[in-house]
Coordinates of C-alpha atoms and ligand atoms in Angstrom, one line a residue:
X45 CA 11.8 9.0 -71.5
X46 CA 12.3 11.0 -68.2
X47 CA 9.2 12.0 -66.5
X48 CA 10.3 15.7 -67.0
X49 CA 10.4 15.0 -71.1
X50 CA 7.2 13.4 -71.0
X51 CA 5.4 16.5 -68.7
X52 CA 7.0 18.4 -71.6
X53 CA 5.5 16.5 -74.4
X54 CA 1.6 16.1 -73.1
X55 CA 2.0 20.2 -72.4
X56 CA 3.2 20.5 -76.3
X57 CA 0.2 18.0 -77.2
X58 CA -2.2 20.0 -75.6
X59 CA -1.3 23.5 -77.1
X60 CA -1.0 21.4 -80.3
X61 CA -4.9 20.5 -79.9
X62 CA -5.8 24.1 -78.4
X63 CA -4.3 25.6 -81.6
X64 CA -5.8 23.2 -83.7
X65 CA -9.0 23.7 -82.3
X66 CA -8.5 27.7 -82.7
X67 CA -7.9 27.4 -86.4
X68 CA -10.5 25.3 -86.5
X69 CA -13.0 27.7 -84.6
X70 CA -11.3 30.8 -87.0
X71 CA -12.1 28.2 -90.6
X72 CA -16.1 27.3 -89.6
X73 CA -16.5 30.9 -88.3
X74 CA -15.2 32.4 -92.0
X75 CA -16.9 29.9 -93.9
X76 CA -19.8 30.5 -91.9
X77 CA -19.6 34.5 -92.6
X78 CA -18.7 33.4 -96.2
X79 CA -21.9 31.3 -96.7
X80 CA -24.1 33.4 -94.8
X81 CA -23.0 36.5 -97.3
X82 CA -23.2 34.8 -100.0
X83 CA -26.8 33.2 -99.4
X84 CA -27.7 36.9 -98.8
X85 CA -26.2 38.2 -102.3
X86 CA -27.5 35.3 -103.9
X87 CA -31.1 36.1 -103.3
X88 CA -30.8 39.9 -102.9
X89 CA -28.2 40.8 -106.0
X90 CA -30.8 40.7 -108.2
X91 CA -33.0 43.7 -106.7
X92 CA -29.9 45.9 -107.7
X93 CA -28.1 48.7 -105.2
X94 CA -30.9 50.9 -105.0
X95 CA -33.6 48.6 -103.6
X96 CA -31.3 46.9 -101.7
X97 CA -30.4 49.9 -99.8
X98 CA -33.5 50.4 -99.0
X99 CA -34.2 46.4 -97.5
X100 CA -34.7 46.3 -93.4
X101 CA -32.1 45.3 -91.3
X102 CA -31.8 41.7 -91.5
X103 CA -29.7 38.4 -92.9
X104 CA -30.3 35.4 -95.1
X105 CA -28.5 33.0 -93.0
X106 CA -27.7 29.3 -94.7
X107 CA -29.1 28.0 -97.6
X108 CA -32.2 26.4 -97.4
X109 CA -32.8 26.7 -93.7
X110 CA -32.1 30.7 -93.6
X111 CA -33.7 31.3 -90.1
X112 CA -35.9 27.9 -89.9
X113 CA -33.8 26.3 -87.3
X114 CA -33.7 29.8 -84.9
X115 CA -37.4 29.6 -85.2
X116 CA -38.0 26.0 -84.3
X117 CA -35.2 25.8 -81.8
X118 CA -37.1 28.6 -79.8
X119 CA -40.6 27.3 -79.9
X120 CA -39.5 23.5 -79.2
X121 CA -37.4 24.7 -76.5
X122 CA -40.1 26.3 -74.8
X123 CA -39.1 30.2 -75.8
X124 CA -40.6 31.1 -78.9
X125 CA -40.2 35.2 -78.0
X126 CA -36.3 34.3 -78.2
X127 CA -37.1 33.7 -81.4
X128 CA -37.8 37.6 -82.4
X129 CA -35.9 38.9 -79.5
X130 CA -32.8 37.7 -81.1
X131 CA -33.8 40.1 -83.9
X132 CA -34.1 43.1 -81.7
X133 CA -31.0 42.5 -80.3
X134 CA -29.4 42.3 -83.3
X135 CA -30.7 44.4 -85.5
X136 CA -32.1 46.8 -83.3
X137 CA -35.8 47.4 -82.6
X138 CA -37.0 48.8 -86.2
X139 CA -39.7 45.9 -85.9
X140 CA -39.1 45.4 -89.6
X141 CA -36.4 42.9 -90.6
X142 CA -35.2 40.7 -93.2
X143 CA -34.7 36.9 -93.3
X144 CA -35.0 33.3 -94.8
X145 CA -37.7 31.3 -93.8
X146 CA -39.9 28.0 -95.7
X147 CA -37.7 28.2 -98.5
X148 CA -38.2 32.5 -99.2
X149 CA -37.0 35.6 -98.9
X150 CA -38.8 36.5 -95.7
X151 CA -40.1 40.5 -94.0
X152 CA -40.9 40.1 -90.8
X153 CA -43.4 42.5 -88.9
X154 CA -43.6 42.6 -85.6
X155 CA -45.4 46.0 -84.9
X156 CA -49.1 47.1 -84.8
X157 CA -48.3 49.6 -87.7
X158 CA -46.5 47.8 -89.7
X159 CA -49.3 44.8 -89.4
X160 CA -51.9 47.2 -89.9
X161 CA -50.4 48.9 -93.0
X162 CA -50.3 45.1 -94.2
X163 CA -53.1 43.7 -93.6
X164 CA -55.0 46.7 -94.6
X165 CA -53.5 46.8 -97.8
X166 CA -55.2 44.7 -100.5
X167 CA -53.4 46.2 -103.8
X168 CA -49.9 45.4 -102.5
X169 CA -50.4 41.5 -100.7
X170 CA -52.1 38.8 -101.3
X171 CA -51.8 35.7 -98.9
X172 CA -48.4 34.1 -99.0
X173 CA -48.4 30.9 -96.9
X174 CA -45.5 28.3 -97.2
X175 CA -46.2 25.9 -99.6
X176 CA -45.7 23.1 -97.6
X177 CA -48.9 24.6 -95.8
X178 CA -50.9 25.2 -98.8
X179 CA -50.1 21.8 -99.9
X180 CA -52.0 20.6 -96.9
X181 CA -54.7 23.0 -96.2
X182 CA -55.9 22.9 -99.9
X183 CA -54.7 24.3 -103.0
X184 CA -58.3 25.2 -103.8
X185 CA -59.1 27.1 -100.1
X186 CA -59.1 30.6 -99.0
X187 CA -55.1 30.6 -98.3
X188 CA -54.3 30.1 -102.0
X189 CA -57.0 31.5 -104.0
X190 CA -57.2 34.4 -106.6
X191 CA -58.7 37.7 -104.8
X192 CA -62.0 38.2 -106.6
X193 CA -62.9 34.1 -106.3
X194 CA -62.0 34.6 -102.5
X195 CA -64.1 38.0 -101.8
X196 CA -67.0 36.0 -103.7
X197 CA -66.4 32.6 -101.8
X198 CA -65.9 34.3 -98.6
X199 CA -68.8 36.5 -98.7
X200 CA -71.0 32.9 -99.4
X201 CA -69.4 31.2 -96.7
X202 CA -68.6 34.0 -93.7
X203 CA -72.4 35.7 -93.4
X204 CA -74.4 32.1 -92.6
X205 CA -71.7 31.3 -89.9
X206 CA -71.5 35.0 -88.4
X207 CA -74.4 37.2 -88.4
X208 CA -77.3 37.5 -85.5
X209 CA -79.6 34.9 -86.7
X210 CA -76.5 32.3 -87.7
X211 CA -75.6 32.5 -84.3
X212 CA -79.0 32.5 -83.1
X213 CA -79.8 29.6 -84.7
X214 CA -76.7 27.3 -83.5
X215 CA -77.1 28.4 -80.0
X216 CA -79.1 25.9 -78.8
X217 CA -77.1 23.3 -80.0
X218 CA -74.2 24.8 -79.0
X219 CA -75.5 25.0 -75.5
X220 CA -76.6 21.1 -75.7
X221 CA -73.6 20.3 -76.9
X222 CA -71.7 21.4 -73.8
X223 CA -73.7 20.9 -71.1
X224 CA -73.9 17.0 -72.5
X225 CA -70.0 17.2 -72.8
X226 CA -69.2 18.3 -69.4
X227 CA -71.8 16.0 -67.8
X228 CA -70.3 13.1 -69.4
X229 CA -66.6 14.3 -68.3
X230 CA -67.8 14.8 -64.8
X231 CA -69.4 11.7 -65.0
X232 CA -66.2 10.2 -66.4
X233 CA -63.8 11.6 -63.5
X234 CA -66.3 10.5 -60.6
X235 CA -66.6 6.8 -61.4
X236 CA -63.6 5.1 -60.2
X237 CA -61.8 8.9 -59.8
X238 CA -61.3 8.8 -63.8
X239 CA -59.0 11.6 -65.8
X240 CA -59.7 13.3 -68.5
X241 CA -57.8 14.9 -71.3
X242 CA -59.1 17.8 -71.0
X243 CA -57.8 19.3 -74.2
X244 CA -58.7 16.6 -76.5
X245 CA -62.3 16.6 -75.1
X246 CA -62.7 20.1 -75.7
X247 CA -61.3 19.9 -79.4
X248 CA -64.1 16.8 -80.0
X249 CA -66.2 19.1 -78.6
X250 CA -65.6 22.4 -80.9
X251 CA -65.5 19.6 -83.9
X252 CA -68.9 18.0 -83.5
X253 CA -70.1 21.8 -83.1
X254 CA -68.1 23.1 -86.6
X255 CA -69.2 19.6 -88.5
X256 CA -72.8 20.1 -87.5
X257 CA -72.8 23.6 -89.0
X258 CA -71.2 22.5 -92.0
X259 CA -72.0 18.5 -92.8
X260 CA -75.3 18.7 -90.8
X261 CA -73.5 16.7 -88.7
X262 CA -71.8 13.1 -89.2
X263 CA -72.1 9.6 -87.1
X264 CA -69.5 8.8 -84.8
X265 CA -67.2 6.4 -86.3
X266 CA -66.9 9.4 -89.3
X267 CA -66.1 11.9 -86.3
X268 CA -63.7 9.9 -84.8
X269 CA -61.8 9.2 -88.1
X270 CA -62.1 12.6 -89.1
X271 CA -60.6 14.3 -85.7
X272 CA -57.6 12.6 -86.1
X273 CA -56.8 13.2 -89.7
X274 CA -56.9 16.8 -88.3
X275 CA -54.2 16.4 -85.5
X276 CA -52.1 14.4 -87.9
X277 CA -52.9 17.6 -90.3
X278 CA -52.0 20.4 -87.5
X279 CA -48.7 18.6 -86.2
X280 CA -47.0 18.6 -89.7
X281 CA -48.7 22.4 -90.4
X282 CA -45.8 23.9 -88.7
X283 CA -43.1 21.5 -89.1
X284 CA -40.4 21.4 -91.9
X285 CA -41.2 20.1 -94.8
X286 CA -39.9 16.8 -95.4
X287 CA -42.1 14.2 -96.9
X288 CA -40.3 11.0 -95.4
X289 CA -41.7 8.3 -93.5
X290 CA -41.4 9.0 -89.8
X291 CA -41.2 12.8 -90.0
X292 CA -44.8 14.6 -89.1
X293 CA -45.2 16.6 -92.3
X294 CA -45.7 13.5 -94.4
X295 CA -48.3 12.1 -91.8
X296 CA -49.8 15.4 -92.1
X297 CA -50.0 14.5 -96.2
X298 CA -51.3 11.1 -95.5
X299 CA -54.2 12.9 -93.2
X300 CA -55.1 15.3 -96.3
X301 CA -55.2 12.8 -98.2
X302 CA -58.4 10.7 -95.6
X303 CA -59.8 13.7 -95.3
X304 CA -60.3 14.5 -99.0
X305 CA -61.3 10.7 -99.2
X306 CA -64.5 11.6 -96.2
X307 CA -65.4 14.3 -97.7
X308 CA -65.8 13.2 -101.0
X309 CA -67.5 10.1 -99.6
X310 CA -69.9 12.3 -98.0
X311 CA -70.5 14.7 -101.0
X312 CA -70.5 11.9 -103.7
X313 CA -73.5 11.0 -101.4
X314 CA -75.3 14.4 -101.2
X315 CA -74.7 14.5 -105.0
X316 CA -76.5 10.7 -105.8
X317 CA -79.2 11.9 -103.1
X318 CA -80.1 15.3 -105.1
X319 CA -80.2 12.6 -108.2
X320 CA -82.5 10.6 -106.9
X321 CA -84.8 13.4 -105.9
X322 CA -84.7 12.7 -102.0
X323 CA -84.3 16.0 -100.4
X324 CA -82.7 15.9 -97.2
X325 CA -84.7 16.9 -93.9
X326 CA -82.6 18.5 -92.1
X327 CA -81.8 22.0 -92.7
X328 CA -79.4 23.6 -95.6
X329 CA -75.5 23.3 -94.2
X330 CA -72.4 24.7 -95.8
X331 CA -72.4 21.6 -97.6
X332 CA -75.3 22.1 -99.3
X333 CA -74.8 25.9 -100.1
X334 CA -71.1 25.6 -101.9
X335 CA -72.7 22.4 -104.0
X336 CA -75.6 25.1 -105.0
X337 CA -73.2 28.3 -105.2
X338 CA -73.2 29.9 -108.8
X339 CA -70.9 32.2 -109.6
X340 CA -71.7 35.8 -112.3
X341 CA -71.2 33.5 -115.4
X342 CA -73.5 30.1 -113.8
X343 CA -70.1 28.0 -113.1
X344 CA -70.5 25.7 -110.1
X345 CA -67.7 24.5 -107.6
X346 CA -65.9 21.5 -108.7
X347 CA -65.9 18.8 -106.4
X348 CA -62.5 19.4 -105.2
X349 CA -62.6 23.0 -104.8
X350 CA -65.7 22.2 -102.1
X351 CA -63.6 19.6 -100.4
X352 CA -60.7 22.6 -100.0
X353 CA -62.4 25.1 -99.0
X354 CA -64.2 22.3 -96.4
X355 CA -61.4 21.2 -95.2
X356 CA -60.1 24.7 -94.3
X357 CA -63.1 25.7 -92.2
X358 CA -63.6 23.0 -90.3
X359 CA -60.0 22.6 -89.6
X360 CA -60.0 26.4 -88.6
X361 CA -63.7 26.1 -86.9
X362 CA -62.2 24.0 -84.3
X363 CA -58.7 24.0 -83.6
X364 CA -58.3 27.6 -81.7
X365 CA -61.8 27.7 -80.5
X366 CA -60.8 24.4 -78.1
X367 CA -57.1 25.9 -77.4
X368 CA -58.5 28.9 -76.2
X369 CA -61.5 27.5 -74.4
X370 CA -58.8 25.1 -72.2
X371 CA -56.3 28.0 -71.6
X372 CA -59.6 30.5 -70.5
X373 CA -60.9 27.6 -68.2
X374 CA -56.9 27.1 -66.9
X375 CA -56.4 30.8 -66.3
X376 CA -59.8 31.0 -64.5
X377 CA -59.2 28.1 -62.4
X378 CA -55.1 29.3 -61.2
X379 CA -56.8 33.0 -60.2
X380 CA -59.5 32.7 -57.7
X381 CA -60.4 36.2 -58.0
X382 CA -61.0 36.6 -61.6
X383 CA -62.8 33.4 -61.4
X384 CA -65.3 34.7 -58.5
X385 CA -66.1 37.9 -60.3
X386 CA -66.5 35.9 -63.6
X387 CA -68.8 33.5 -61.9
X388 CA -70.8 36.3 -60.1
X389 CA -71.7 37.8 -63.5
X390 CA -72.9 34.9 -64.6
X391 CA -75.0 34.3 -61.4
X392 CA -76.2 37.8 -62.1
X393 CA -77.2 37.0 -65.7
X394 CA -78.9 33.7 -64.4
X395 CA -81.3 36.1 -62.4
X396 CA -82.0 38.3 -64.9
X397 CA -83.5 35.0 -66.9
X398 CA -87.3 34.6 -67.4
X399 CA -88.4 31.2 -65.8
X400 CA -90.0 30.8 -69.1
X401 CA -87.3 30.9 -71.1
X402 CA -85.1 27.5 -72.2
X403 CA -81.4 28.1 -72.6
X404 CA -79.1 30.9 -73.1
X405 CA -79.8 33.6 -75.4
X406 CA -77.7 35.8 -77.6
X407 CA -79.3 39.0 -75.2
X408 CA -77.3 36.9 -72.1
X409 CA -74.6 36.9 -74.0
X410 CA -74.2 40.1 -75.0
X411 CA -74.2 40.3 -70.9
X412 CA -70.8 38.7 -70.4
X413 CA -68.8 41.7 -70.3
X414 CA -66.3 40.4 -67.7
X415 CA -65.9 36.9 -69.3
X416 CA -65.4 39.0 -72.4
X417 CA -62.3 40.6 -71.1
X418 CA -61.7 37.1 -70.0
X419 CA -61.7 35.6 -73.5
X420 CA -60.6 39.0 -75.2
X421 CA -57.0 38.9 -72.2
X422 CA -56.5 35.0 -72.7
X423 CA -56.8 35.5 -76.9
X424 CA -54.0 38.0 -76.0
X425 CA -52.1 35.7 -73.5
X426 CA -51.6 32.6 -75.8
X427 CA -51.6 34.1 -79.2
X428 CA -53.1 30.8 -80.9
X429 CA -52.2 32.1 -84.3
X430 CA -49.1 33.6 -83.4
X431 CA -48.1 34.3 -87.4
X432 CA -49.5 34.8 -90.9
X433 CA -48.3 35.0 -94.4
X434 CA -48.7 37.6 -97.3
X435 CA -46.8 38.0 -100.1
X436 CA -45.8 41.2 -101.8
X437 CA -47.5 41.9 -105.2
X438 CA -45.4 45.3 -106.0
X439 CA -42.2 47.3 -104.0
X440 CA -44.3 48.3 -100.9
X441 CA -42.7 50.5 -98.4
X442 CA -43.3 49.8 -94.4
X443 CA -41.6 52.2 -92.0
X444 CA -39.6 53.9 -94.4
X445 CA -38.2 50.0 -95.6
X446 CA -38.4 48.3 -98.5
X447 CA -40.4 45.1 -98.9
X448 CA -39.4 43.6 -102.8
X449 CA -42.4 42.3 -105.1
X450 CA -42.4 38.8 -104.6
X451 CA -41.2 38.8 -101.4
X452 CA -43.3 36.9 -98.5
X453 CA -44.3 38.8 -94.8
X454 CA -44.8 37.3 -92.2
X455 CA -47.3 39.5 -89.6
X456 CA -46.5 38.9 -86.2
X457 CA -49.5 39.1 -84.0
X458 CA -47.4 37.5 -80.7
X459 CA -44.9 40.3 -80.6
X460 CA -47.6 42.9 -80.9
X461 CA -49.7 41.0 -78.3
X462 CA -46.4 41.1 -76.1
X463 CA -45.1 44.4 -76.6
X464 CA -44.7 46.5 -72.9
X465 CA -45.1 49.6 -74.8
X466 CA -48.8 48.6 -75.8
X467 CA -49.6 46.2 -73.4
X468 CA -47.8 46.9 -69.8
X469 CA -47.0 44.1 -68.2
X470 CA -47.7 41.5 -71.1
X471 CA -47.0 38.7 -69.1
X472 CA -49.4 39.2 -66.4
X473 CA -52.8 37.5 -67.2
X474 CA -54.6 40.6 -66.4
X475 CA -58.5 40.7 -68.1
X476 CA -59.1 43.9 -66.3
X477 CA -57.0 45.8 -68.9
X478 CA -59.6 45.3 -71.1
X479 CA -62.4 47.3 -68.9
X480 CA -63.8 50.9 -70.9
X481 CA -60.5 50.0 -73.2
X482 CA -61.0 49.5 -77.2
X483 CA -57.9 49.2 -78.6
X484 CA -56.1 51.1 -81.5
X485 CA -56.1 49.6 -84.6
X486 CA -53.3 47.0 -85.5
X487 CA -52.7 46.5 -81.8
X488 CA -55.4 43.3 -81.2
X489 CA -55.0 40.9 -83.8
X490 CA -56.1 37.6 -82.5
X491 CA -58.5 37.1 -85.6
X492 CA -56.3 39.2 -87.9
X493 CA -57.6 42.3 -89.5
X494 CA -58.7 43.0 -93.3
X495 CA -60.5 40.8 -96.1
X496 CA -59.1 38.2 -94.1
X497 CA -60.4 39.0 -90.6
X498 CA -61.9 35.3 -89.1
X499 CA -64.9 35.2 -90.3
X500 CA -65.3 32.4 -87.3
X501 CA -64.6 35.5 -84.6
X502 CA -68.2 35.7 -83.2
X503 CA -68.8 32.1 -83.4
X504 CA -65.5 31.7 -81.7
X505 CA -66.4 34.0 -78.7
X506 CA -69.8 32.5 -78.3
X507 CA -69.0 29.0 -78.3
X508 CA -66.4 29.9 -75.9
X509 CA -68.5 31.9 -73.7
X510 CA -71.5 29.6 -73.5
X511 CA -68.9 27.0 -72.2
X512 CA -67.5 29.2 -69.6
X513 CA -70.7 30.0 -68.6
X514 CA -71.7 26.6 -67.8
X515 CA -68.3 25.4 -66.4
X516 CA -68.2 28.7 -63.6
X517 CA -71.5 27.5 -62.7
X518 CA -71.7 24.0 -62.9
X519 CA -67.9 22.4 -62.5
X520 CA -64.4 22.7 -61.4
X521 CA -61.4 21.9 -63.2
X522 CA -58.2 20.4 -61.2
X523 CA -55.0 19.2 -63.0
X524 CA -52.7 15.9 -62.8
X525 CA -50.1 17.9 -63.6
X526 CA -50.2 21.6 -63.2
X527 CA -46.6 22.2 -63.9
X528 CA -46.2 20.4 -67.2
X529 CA -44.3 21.3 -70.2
X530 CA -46.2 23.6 -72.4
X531 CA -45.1 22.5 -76.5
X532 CA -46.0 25.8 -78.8
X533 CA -46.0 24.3 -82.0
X534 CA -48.5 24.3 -84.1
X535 CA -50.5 25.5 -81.0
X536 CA -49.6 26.2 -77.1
X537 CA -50.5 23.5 -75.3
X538 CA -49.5 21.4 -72.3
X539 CA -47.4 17.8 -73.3
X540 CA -50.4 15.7 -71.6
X541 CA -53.4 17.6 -73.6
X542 CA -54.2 19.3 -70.1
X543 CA -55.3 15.9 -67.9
X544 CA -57.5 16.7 -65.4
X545 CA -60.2 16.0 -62.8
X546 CA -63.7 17.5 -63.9
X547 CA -66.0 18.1 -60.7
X548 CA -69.7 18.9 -60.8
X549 CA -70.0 21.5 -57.9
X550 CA -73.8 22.1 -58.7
X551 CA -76.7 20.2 -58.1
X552 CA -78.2 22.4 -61.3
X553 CA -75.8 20.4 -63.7
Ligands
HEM250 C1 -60.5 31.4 -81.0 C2 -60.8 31.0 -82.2 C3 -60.2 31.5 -83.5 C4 -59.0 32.2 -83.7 C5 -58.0 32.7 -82.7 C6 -58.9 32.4 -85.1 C7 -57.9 33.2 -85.7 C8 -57.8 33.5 -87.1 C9 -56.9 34.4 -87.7 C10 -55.8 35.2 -87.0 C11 -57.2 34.5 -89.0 C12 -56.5 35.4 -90.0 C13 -55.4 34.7 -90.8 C14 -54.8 35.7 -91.7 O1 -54.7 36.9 -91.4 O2 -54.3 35.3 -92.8 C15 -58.3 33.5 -89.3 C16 -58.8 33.3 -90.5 C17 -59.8 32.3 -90.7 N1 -60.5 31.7 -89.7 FE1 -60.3 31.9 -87.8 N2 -60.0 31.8 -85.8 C18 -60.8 31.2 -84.8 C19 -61.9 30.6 -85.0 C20 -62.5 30.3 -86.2 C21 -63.7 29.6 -86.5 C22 -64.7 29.2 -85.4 C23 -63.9 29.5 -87.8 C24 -65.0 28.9 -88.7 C25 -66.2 28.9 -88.4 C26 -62.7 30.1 -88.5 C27 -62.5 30.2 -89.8 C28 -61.4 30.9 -90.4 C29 -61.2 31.0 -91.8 C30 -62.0 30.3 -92.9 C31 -60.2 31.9 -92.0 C32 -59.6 32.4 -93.4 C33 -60.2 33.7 -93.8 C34 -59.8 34.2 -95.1 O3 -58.7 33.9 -95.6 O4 -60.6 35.0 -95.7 N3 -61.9 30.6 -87.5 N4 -58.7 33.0 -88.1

């Protein structure tokens, strides 16, 4: 063949592939519509016109993954507001849309109103978390159980770990407890110029406080065993939902399934105690008062309804308050002013101490008005829980849309924490927004709002604060790696768990 015929025929190949790959772009793009529009008629024929009229802007996407693989592809890729924005720019900003997510029909929410209306209304939702979830946290817990068990269970369980003398009475262990951790980090990092990660230390930390209020404590080995069940259990909280070797939700099973085995261990031994008369000497812990709970009619909690409902508080007693406590110390530590000003209230508050007097008081605490705003602006900044689930119980109408019976909402707190119009400048770690500022209802939701605010809130802020108080005084925190990767499922945090230096700056400590 000439070298002009064969020019000819490579050009004829190529336009033969370019076309090919045209029809081929025109077919998946079709089918694609197709599928997409027929996943949505699928699930939404049923509602008939009129309700669907009435349904927010919004689409079903594929089967079975609907919107899952949007959502996890903008959290693992280090954007998880892509993840909404993608709505907006769609849809347009009605901050009400529609969508498939963990296997349901799906309304998001992503404005203080919206949330409010929500969370606010009892009649119309109940919780509505993935199944996968509930499967993990406990079918027997707060996340999955009927509304009149849950106001009755929650109002045993919330007042002995929120009110003034609950918190007056774990103070002082509290305070122990961190004081002894950071002397032992410091201690740590100075011989032979050690590391620690700093994240991991601070969730041991929150644990041993949590397991103390509710197992009186626990020996070490049972600590140890029991912390990791937990990260197994929080890794495959937010993941999909495949139970196959090698993928994190089914080590997340396996974890349940130690953890039920502790805590049985330890109440099968509570319960032979009690039999053989003993009575214990140390004081009555959550432990102690769900075994003893009666309810109207005398009924007692079955043995796996206590391990649920155990397993749910000390997974949620610990997990935030240590994400939040390593991001506060983080933040204070990048901005030298805030952390002056923070540290001068606290020398202030140390002044204002009697010499008499052993440890910090809930009267210094209520002191800590700047550290406050600290916690109040970094609770803000991160958005630990970034989501939560309802479901529908009857047609409820938010913003003029229709949410079906049946239906599951999501409430997102991050895009309200994030929004310009209520927060300017979202992005700058600012806690001097919060001076002389109480916010409207429905636009602060780090603990959620309604029978399900955190009942932990208070014990949150003061376990929090008594640890800043001793670290602005006492220590200094400097990273290996101050630039590293933050991962944002199930919680921001850096890839190396924060590994840092701890310093002691003060001979005090
Ligand atoms: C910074 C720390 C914490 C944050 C950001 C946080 C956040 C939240 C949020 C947003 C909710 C509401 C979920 C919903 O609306 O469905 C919640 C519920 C809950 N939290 Fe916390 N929490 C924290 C600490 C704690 C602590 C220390 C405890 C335990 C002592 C705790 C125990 C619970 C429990 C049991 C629930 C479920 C309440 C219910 O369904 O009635 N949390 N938390």
């Amino acid at each position: 063949m000439a070298v002009g015929e064969q020019g000819g025929a490579a050009v004829a190949a190529l336009w033969l592939a370019a076309a090919v790959a045209a029809v081929g772009a025109v077919v998946l793009f079709v089918v694609d519509a197709g599928v997409r529009r027929l996943h949505g008629w699928y699930r939404e024929a049923a509602l008939g016109e009129e309700r669907r009229a009435r349904l927010p802007p919004g689409e079903m996407g594929w089967p079975v993954v609907g919107a899952m693989w949007a959502f996890l592809r903008a959290f693992k890729s280090g954007k998880p507001d892509a993840f909404i924005a993608s709505f907006v720019r769609r849809f347009g900003r009605t901050g009400v849309y529609r969508t498939f997510m963990f296997s349901s029909p799906t309304i998001l929410l992503t404005t203080p109103e919206a949330c409010k209306q929500v969370l606010m209304d009892d009649d119309g939702f109940v919780t509505g978390w993935p199944k996968a979830t509930v499967a993990l946290i406990g079918p027997k817990s707060f996340v999955a159980m009927p509304y009149d068990e849950h106001r009755r269970l929650r109002k045993l369980t919330a007042a002995p770990i929120n009110g003034f003398d609950a918190l007056t009475s774990y103070l002082p262990f509290i305070d122990r407890t961190v004081t002894s951790s950071l002397r032992a980090w410091a201690d740590e990092c100075a011989d032979g110029g050690g590391e620690v990660a700093f994240l991991t230390e601070l969730r041991r930390m929150t644990f041993k406080i949590i397991v103390q209020i509710f197992l009186g404590g626990a020996d070490d080995a049972t600590m140890r065993a029991l912390e990791r069940s937990y990260t197994d259990l929080n890794y495959g909280m937010r993941a999909m939902a495949i139970n196959l070797p090698g993928f994190a939700y089914h080590r997340a099973l396996g974890a349940r399934r130690r953890l039920v085995a502790v805590l049985q261990g330890v109440l099968d031994g509570r319960r032979a105690a009690t039999a053989k008369g003993f009575t214990r000497s140390s004081s009555v812990d959550m432990m102690d008062r769900l075994i003893e709970a009666e309810d109207e009619h005398g009924r007692r909690l079955e043995d796996d309804e206590i391990i649920d409902i155990l397993i749910m508080y000390l997974n949620a007693g610990h997990e935030s308050s240590g994400h939040i406590t390593m991001w506060a110390t983080v933040f204070l530590q990048e901005n030298p002013e805030i952390f002056e000003k923070a540290k001068a209230e606290q020398e202030a508050i140390m002044r204002s101490i009697p010499p008499t007097q052993t440890g910090l008081t809930l009267r210094d605490f209520r002191k800590m008005e700047y550290l406050s705003q600290v916690i109040d602006e970094t609770l803000r900044f991160v958005n630990i829980s970034f989501v939560s689930f309802r479901q529908a119980t009857k047609d409820v109408f938010v913003n003029g849309y229709l949410i079906p019976k049946g239906w599951k909402v999501q409430l997102w707190y991050r895009s309200v924490h994030i929004d310009p119009q209520v927060y300017p400048d979202p992005k700058k770690f600012n806690p001097s927004r919060w001076e002389g500022h109480s916010p409207r209802a429905g636009t602060f939701l780090p603990f959620g709002l309604g029978a399900r605010l955190c009942p932990g809130n208070d014990l949150a802020k003061l376990e929090i604060s008594v640890f800043l108080h001793h670290f602005l005084l006492g220590y200094r925190l400097k990273r290996t790696n101050p630039n590293c990767r933050v991962r944002f499922l199930p919680h921001p945090r850096p890839v190396d768990n924060c590994l840092a230096k701890i310093t002691r700056v003060s001979d005090e400590y």
